Coordinates of C-alpha atoms in Angstrom, one line a residue:
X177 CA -22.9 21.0 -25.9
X178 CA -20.9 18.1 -27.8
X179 CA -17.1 17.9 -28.1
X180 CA -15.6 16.2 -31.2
X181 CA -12.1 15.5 -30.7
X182 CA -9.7 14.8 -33.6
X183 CA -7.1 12.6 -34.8
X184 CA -4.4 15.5 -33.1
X185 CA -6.0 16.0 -30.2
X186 CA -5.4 19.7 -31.4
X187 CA -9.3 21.0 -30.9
X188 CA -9.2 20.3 -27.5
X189 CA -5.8 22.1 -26.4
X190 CA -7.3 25.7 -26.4
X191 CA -10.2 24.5 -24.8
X192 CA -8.3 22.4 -22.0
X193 CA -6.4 25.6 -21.1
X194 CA -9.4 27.3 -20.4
X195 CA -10.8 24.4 -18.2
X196 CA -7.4 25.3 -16.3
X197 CA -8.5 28.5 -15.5
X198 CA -11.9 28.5 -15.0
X199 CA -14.3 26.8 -12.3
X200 CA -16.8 25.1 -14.4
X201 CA -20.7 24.6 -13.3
X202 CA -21.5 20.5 -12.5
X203 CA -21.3 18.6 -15.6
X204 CA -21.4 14.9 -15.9
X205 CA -17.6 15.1 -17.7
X206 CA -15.0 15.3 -15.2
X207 CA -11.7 16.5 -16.6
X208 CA -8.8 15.1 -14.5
X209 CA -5.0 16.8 -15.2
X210 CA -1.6 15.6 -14.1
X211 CA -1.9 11.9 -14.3
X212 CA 1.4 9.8 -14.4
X213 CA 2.7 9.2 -18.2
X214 CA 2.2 5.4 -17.9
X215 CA -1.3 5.8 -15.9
X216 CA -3.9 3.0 -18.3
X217 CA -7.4 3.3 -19.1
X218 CA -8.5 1.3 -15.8
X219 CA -6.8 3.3 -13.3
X220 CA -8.5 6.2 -14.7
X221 CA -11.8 4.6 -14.8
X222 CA -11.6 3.2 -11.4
X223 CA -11.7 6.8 -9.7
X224 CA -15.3 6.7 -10.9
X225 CA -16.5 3.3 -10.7
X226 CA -17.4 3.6 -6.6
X227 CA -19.7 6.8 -7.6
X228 CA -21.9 5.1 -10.0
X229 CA -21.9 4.0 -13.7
X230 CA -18.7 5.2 -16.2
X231 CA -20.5 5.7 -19.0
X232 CA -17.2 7.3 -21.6
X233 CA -13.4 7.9 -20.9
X234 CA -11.4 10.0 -23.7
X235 CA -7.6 9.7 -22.5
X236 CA -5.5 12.7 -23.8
X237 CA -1.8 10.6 -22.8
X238 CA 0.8 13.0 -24.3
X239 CA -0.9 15.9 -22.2
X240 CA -1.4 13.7 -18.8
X241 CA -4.8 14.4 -18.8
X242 CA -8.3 12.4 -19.7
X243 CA -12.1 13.0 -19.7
X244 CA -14.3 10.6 -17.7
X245 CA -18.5 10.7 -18.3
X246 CA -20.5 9.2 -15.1
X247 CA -24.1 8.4 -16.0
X248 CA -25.4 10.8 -14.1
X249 CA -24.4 14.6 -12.7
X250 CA -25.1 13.4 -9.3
X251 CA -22.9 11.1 -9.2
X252 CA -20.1 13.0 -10.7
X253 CA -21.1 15.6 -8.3
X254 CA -20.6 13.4 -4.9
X255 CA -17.2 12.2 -7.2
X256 CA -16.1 16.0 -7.1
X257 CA -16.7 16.7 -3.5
X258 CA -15.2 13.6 -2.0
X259 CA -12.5 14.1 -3.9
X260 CA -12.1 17.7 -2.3
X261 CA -12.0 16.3 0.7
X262 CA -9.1 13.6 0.1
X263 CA -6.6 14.3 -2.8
X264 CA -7.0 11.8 -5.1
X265 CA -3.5 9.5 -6.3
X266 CA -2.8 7.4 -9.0
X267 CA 0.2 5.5 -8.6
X268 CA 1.1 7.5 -6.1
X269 CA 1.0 10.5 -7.5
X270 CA -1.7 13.6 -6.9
X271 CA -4.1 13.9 -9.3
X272 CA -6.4 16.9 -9.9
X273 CA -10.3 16.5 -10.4
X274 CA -12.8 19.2 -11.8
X275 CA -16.3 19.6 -13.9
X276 CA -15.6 20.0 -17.6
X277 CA -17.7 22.4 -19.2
X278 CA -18.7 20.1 -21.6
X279 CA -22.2 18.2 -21.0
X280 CA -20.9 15.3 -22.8
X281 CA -18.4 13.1 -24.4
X282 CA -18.2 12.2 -28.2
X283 CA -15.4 10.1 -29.3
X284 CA -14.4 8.7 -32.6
X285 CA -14.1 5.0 -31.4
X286 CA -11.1 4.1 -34.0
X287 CA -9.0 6.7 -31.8
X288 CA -10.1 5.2 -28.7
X289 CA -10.4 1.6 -29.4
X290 CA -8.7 0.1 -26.1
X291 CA -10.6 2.5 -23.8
X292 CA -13.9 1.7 -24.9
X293 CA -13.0 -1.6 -24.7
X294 CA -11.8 -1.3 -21.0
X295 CA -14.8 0.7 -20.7
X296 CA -17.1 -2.4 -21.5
X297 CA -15.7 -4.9 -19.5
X298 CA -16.2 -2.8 -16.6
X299 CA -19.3 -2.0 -17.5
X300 CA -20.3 -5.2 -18.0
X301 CA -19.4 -6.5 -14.5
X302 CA -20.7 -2.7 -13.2
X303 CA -24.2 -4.4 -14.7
X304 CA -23.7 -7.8 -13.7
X305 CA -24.0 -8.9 -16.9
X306 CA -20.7 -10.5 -19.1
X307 CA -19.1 -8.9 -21.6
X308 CA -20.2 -8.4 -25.2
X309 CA -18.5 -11.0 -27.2
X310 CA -19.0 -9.4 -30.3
X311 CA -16.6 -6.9 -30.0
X312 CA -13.6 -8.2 -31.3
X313 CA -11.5 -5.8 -29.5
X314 CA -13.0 -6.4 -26.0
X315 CA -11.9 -10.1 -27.2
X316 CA -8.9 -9.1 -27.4
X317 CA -8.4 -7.5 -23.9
X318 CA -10.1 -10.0 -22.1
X319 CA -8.3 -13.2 -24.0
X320 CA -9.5 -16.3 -23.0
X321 CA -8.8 -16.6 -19.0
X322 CA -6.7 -19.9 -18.1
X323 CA -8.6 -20.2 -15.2
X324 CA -10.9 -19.5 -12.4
X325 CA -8.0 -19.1 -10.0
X326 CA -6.0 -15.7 -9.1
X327 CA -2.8 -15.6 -7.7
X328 CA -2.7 -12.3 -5.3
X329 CA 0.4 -10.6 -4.1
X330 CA 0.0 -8.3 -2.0
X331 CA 3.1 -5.6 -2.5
X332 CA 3.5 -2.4 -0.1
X333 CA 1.7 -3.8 2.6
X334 CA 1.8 -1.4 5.5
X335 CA -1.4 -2.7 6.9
X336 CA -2.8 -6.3 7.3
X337 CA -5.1 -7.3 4.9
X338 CA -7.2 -9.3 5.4
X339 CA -9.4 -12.8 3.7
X340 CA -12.7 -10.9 4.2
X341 CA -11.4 -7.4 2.6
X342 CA -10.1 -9.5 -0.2
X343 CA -13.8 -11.1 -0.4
X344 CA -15.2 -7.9 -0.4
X345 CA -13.2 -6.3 -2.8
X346 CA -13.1 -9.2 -5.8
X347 CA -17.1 -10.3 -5.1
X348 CA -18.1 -7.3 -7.2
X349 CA -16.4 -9.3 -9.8
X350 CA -18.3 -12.3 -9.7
X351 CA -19.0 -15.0 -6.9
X352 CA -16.3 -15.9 -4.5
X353 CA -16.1 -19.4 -3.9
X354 CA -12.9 -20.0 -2.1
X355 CA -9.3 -18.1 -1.0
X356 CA -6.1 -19.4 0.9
X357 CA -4.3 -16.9 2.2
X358 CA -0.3 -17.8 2.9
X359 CA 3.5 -15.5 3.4
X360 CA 5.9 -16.6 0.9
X361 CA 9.3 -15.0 0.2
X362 CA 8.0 -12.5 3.3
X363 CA 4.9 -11.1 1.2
X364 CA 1.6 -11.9 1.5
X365 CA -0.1 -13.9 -0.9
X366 CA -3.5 -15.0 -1.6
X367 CA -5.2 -18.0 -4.1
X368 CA -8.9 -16.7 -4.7
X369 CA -11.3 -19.1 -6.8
X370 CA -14.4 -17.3 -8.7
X371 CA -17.3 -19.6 -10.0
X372 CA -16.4 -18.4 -13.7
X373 CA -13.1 -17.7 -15.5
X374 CA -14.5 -14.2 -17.3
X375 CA -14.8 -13.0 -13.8
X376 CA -11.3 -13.7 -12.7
X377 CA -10.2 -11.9 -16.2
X378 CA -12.4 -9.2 -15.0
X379 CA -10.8 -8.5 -11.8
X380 CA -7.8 -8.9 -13.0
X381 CA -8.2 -6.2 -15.8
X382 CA -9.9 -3.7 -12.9
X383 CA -7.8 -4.5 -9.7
X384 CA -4.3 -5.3 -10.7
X385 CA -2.1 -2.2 -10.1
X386 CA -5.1 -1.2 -7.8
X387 CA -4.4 0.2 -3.9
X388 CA -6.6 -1.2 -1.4
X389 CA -5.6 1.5 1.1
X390 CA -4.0 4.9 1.1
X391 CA -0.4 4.5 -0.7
X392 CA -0.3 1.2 0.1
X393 CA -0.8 -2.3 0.1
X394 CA -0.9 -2.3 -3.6
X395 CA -2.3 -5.5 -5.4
X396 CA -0.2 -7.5 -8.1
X397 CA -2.5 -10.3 -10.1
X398 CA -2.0 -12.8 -12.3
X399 CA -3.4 -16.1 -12.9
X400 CA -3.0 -19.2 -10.8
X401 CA -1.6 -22.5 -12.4
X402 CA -4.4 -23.9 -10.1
X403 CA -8.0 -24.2 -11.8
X404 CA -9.4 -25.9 -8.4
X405 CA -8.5 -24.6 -4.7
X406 CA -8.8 -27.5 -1.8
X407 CA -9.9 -26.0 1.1
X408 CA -9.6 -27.8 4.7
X409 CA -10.4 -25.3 6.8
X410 CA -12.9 -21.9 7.3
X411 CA -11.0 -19.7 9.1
X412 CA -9.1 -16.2 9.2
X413 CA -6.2 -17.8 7.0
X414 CA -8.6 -19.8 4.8
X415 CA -12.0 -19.8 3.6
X416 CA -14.4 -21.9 1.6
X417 CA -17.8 -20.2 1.1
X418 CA -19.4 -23.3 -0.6
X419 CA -19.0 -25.3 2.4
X420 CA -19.7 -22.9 5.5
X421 CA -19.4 -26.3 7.7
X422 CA -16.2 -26.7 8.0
X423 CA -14.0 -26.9 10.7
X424 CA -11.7 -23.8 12.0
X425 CA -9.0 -26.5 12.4
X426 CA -6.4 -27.6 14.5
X427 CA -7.3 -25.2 17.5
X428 CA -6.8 -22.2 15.6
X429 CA -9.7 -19.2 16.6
X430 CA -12.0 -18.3 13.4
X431 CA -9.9 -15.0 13.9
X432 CA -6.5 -14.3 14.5
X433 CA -6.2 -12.1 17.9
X434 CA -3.1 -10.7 15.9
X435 CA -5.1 -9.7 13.0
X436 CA -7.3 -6.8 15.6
X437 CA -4.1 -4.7 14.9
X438 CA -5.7 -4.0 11.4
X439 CA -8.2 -2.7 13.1
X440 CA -6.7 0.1 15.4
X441 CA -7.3 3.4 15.1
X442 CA -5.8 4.2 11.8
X443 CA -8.4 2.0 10.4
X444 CA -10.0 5.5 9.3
X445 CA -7.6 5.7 6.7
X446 CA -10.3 3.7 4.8
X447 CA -12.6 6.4 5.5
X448 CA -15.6 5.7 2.8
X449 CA -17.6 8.7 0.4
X450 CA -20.7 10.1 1.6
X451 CA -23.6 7.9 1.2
X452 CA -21.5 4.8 -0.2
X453 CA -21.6 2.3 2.4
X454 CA -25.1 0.7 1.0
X455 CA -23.8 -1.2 -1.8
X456 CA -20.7 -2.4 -0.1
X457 CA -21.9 -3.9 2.8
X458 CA -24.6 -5.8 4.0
X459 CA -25.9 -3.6 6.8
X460 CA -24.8 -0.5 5.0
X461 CA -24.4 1.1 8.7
X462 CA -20.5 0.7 9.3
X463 CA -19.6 4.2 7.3
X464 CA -20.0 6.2 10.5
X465 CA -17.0 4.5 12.3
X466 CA -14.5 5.4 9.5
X467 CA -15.7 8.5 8.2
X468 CA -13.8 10.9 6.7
X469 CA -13.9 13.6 9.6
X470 CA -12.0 11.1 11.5
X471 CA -8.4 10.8 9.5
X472 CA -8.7 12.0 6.1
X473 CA -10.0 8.8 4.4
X474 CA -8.4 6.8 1.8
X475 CA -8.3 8.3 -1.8
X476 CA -8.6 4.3 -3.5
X477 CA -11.7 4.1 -5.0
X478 CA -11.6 0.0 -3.5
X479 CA -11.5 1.6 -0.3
X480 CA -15.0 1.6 0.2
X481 CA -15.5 -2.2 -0.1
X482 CA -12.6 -2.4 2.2
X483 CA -13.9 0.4 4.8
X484 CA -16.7 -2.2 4.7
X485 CA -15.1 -5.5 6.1
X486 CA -12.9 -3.7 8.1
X487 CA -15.8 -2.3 9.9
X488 CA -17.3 -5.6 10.2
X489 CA -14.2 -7.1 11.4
X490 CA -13.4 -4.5 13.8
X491 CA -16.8 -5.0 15.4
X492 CA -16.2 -8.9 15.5
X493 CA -12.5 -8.0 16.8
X494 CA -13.6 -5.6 19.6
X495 CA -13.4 -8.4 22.4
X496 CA -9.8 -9.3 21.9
X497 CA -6.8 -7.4 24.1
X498 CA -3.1 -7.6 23.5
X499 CA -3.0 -5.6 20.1
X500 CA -1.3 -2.3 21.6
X501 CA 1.6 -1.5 19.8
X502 CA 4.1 -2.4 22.2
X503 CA 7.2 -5.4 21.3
X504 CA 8.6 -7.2 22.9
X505 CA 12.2 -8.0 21.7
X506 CA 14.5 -10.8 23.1
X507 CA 17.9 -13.3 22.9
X508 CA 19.4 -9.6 21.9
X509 CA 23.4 -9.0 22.0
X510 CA 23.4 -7.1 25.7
X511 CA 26.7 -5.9 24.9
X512 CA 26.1 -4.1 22.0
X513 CA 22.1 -3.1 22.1
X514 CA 21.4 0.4 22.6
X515 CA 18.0 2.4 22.7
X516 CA 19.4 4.1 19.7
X517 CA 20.2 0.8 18.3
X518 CA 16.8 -0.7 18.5
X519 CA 14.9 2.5 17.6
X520 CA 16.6 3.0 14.1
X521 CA 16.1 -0.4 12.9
X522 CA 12.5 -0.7 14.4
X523 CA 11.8 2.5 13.0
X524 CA 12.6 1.4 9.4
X525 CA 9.2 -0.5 9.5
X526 CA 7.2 2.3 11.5
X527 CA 7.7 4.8 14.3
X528 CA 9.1 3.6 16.9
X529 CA 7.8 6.2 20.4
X530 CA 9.4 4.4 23.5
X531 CA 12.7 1.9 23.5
X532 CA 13.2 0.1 27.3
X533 CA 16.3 -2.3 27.8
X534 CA 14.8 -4.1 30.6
X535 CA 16.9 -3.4 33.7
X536 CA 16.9 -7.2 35.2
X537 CA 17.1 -8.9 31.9
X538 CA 19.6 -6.9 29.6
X539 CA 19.0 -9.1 26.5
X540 CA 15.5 -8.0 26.1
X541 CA 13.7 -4.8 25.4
X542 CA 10.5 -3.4 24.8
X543 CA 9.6 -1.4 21.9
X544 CA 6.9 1.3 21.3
X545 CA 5.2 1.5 17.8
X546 CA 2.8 4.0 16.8
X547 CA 0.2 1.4 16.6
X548 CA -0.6 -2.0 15.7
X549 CA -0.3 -2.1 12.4
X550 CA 3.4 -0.6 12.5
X551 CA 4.3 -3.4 15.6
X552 CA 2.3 -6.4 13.4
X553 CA 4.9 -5.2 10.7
X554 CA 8.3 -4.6 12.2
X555 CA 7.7 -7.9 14.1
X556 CA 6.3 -10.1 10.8
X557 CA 10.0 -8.3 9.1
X558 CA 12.3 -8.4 12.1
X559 CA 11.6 -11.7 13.9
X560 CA 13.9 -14.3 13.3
X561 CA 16.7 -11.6 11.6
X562 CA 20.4 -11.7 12.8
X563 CA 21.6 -8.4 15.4
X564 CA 24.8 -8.1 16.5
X565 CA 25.6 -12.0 15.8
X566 CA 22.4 -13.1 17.4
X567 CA 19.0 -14.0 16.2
X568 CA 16.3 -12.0 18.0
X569 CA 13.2 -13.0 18.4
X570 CA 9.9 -10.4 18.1
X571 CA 6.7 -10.8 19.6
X572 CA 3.6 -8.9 20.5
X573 CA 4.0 -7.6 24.3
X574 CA 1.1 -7.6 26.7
X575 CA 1.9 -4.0 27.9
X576 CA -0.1 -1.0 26.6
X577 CA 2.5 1.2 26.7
X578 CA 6.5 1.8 27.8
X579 CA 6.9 3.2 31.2
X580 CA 9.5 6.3 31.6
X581 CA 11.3 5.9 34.7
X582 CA 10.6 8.0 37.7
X583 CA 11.2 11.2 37.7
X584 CA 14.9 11.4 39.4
X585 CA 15.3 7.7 38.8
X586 CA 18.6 6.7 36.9
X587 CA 17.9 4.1 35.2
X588 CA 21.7 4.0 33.2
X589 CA 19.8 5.2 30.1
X590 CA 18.3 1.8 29.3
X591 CA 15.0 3.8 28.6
X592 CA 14.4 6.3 25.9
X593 CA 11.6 8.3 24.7
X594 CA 11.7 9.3 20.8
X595 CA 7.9 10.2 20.8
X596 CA 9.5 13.7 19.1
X597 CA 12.0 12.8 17.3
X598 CA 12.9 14.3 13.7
X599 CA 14.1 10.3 12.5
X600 CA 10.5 9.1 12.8
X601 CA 9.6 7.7 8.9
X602 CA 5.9 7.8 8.4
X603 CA 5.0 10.9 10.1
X604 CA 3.9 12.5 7.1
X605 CA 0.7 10.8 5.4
X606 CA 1.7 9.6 1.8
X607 CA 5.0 9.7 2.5
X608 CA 7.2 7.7 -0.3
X609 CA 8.7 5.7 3.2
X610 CA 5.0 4.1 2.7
X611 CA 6.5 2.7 -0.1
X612 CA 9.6 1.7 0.4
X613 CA 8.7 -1.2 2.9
X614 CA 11.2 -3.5 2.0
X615 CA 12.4 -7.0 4.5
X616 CA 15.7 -7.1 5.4
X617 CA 18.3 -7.5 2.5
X618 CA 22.0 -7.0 2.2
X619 CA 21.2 -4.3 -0.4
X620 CA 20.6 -0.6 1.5
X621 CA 19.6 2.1 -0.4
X622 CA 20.8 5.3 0.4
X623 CA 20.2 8.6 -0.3
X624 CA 20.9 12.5 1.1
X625 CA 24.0 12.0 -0.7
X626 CA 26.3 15.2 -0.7
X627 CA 27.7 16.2 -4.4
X628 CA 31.1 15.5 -3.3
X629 CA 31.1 12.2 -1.6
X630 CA 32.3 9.6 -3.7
X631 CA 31.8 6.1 -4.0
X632 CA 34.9 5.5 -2.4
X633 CA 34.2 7.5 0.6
X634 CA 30.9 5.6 1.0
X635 CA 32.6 2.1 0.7
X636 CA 35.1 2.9 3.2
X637 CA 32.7 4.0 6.1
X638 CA 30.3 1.6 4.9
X639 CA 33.1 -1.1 5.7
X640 CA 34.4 0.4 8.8
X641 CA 31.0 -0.4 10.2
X642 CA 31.9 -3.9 10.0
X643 CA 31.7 -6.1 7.3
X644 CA 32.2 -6.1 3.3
X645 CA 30.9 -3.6 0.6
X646 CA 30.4 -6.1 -2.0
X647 CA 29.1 -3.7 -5.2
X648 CA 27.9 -0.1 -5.5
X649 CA 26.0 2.0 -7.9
X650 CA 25.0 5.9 -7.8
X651 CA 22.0 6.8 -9.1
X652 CA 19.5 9.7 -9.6
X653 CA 22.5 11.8 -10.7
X654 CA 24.3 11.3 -7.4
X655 CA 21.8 11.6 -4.9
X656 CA 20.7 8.1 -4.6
X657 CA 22.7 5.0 -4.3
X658 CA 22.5 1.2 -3.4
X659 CA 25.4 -0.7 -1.9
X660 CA 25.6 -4.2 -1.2
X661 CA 26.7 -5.6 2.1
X662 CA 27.9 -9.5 1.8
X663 CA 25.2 -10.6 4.6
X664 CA 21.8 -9.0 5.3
X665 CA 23.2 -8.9 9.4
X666 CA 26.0 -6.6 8.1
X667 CA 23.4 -4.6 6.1
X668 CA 21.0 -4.4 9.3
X669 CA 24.7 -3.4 11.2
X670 CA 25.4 -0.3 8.7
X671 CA 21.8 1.3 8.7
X672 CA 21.8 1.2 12.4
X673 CA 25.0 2.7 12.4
X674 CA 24.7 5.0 9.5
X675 CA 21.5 6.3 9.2
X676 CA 21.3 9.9 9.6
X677 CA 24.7 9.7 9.7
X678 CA 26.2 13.8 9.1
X679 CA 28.0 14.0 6.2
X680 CA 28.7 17.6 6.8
X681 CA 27.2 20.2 4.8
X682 CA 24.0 19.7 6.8
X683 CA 23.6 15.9 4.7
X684 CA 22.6 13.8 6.8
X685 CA 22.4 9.9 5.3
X686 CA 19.4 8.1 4.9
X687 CA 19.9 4.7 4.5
X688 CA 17.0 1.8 4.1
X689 CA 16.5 -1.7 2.8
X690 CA 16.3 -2.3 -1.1
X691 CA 14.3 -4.7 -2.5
X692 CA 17.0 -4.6 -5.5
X693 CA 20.5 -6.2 -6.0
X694 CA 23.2 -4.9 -8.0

């Protein structure tokens, strides 16, 4: 069966209602509903690409829903039932997957222009080949690339990433010949040099916007000035693949024992399809160590190149200790710290389980994360930041775990245990805190807001916590606002004293850092 779709897009509205309804038998067409309005062409196509060839995409925008042909019905068979397993996002947002009961997709191409066009350049790296430079419309959206060189930043990024994901993820692009990875303005950045400047436009045109894991760590790319990387050093930071003899450098391991937190156990949020490890790594034997069964895998379709090298770099990483999730926090104000204290603004950056003020040495505490990935991130946000009019310091404790006093011990309440509390953040898998990973700032965003709390109300006991509400602005109606503290150590003051604060009427305040000024 063919289906002709007109100028209106009217033929297909009876028939799409029907799809609705009705469990289809496999077909090769997948018809895919509730897609964000501003979803494009390549986020759409890159649900299919880890399942095999894309062979036709017909986007239907102003109804949130498009039509994507795989080559084959196996493949968009294995597509249907992975995607069973773990709901499928784009941008964030759930998307729903089923056979059409059409066999096939025809398209007028004058309608469809920039999709097929899309479609092309993906299928031209999907077959190794370059793209068909007769199409002057495939010109068009791959204009000439500036250079060889991508600029990386790595937005959202709740768990390390690391050089060998980024390898594995961009060398289906093309070859990989260098990357230098660096933190500037506290995000993680990355220079990656291919051998030809079509593949950098290629990657760029697939992976920008892309998620390399589950809700997060969301890649931003543009092109470097660069057009030539200079690479001293092979090691976890940087890497030069044309020249595999050169030296780690100044003392520093190949690996970074810090970088193992990557690696704990929620590394089976990668979880990879059935049967896809093969083309994604070299030994194709990692997929059993982050399947699905184990954590309900990651719904990115990069996630399988990543499941990959994280695999392989947990294996390398098993022999180093000292990546528990435990802090240690010092130089704090002893006067002033509290469990409390220290739990709310840890717990901004993950879920903090155990707080200890250590009894002999009151300016120091240790801190219980849920992992290693959340301790790796409060201490890469909070190190060096200014609490209570003193700059703490954060590093990664050799203690497994925090020790409740004895039973019958009083230890002055220096030790808490939050494993259950309600405040913990990032409880829920997919949880919009994943996203809202923000340093720092003197900017708090805030939100809970009862109807009849008005902005004056929130200035005054913003500035009874100590210091100076600078600007304000509702939003979202008047659920949401932001509110700008003169320093960032008065805006790190008011969320530890404000959040979850009870505004009565069973409103209690969130409050977090914005990445926005007013």
């Amino acid at each position: 069966m063919m289906l002709d779709f007109t100028a209106n897009g009217n033929d297909s509205s009876k028939k799409l209602r029907v799809e609705d309804r009705m469990e289809s038998p496999p077909s090769r067409v997948l018809h895919i509903r509730k897609l964000p309005s501003e979803v494009s062409e390549t986020e759409v196509i890159a649900l299919g690409l880890p399942f095999g060839k894309v062979t036709n995409i017909l986007m239907l925008k102003g109804k949130n829903q498009a039509f994507l042909e795989l080559g084959t019905e196996e493949a968009a068979v294995t597509m249907v039932n992975y995607y069973t397993a773990v709901m499928p996002q784009v941008r964030n947002v759930p998307v729903f997957i089923q056979f059409s009961n059409h066999k096939e997709l025809k398209t007028d191409s004058t309608l469809n222009q920039r999709a097929q066009a899309v479609l092309q350049a993906v299928s031209a790296v999907q077959d190794g080949g370059s793209p068909n430079s007769d199409n002057s419309t495939l010109d068009s959206v791959l204009a000439h690339a500036p250079s060889p060189v991508l600029r990386i930043i790595i937005d959202n990024m709740f768990y390390p990433v690391t050089l060998d994901v980024l390898q594995q993820i961009f060398s289906k692009f093309g070859t990989v010949m260098k990357i230098i990875t660096f933190t500037k303005n506290n995000q993680f950045q990355a220079l990656l040099q291919f051998s030809e400047p079509v593949n950098a436009q290629q990657a760029r045109l697939s992976l920008d916007g892309q998620n390399i894991y589950n809700s997060c760590c969301t890649l931003r790319i543009d092109f470097s000035k660069l057009v030539n990387l200079n690479v001293k050093y092979n090691n976890d930071k940087s890497r030069d693949y044309t020249r595999p003899e050169l030296p780690a450098g100044d003392g520093q391991p190949s690996v970074d024992p810090a970088m193992a937190a990557a690696y704990n156990k929620d590394s089976s949020l990668l979880g990879t399809p059935s049967g896809m490890g093969a083309p994604y790594s070299n030994g194709g034997g990692f997929q059993s160590s982050l399947s699905l069964s184990q954590g309900g895998g990651a719904i990115n379709p990069m996630s399988a190149a990543a499941a990959a090298a994280a695999a392989a770099g947990r294996m390398a990483l098993s022999g180093h200790s000292g990546c528990s999730g435990v802090l240690l926090v010092s130089n704090l104000n002893e006067e002033m710290v509290t469990p409390q204290s220290l739990f709310t603004l840890f717990g901004v950056y993950g879920d903090a389980q155990r707080v200890k003020i250590l009894y002999n040495k009151k300016d120091s505490a240790l801190i219980q994360m849920s992992d290693g990935n959340q301790a790796q991130l409060a201490m890469s946000h909070l190190n060096g930041q200014k609490m209570y009019g003193k700059i703490i310091r954060v590093t990664l404790s050799k203690h497994q775990a925090v020790q409740l006093p004895r039973e019958g011990l009083d230890d002055q309440g220096l030790t808490k245990d939050f494993t259950n509390s309600p405040l913990h953040r990032f409880k829920k898998p997919g949880s919009k805190n994943f996203q809202n990973i923000f340093p720092p700032s003197a900017t708090l965003h805030l939100s809970n807001v009862p109807e009849d709390v008005t902005e004056e109300d929130l200035r005054l006991l913003f500035s009874n916590a100590g210091g100076i509400v600078k600007a304000f602005k509702f939003f979202q109606g008047h659920k949401m606002a932001l509110l700008q503290m003169s320093t960032v150590e008065e805006a790190i003051q008011a969320l530890m004293d404000l959040h979850n604060y009870d505004m009565g009427s069973n409103h209690h305040l969130k409050v977090s850092f914005s990445k926005s000024t007013i």
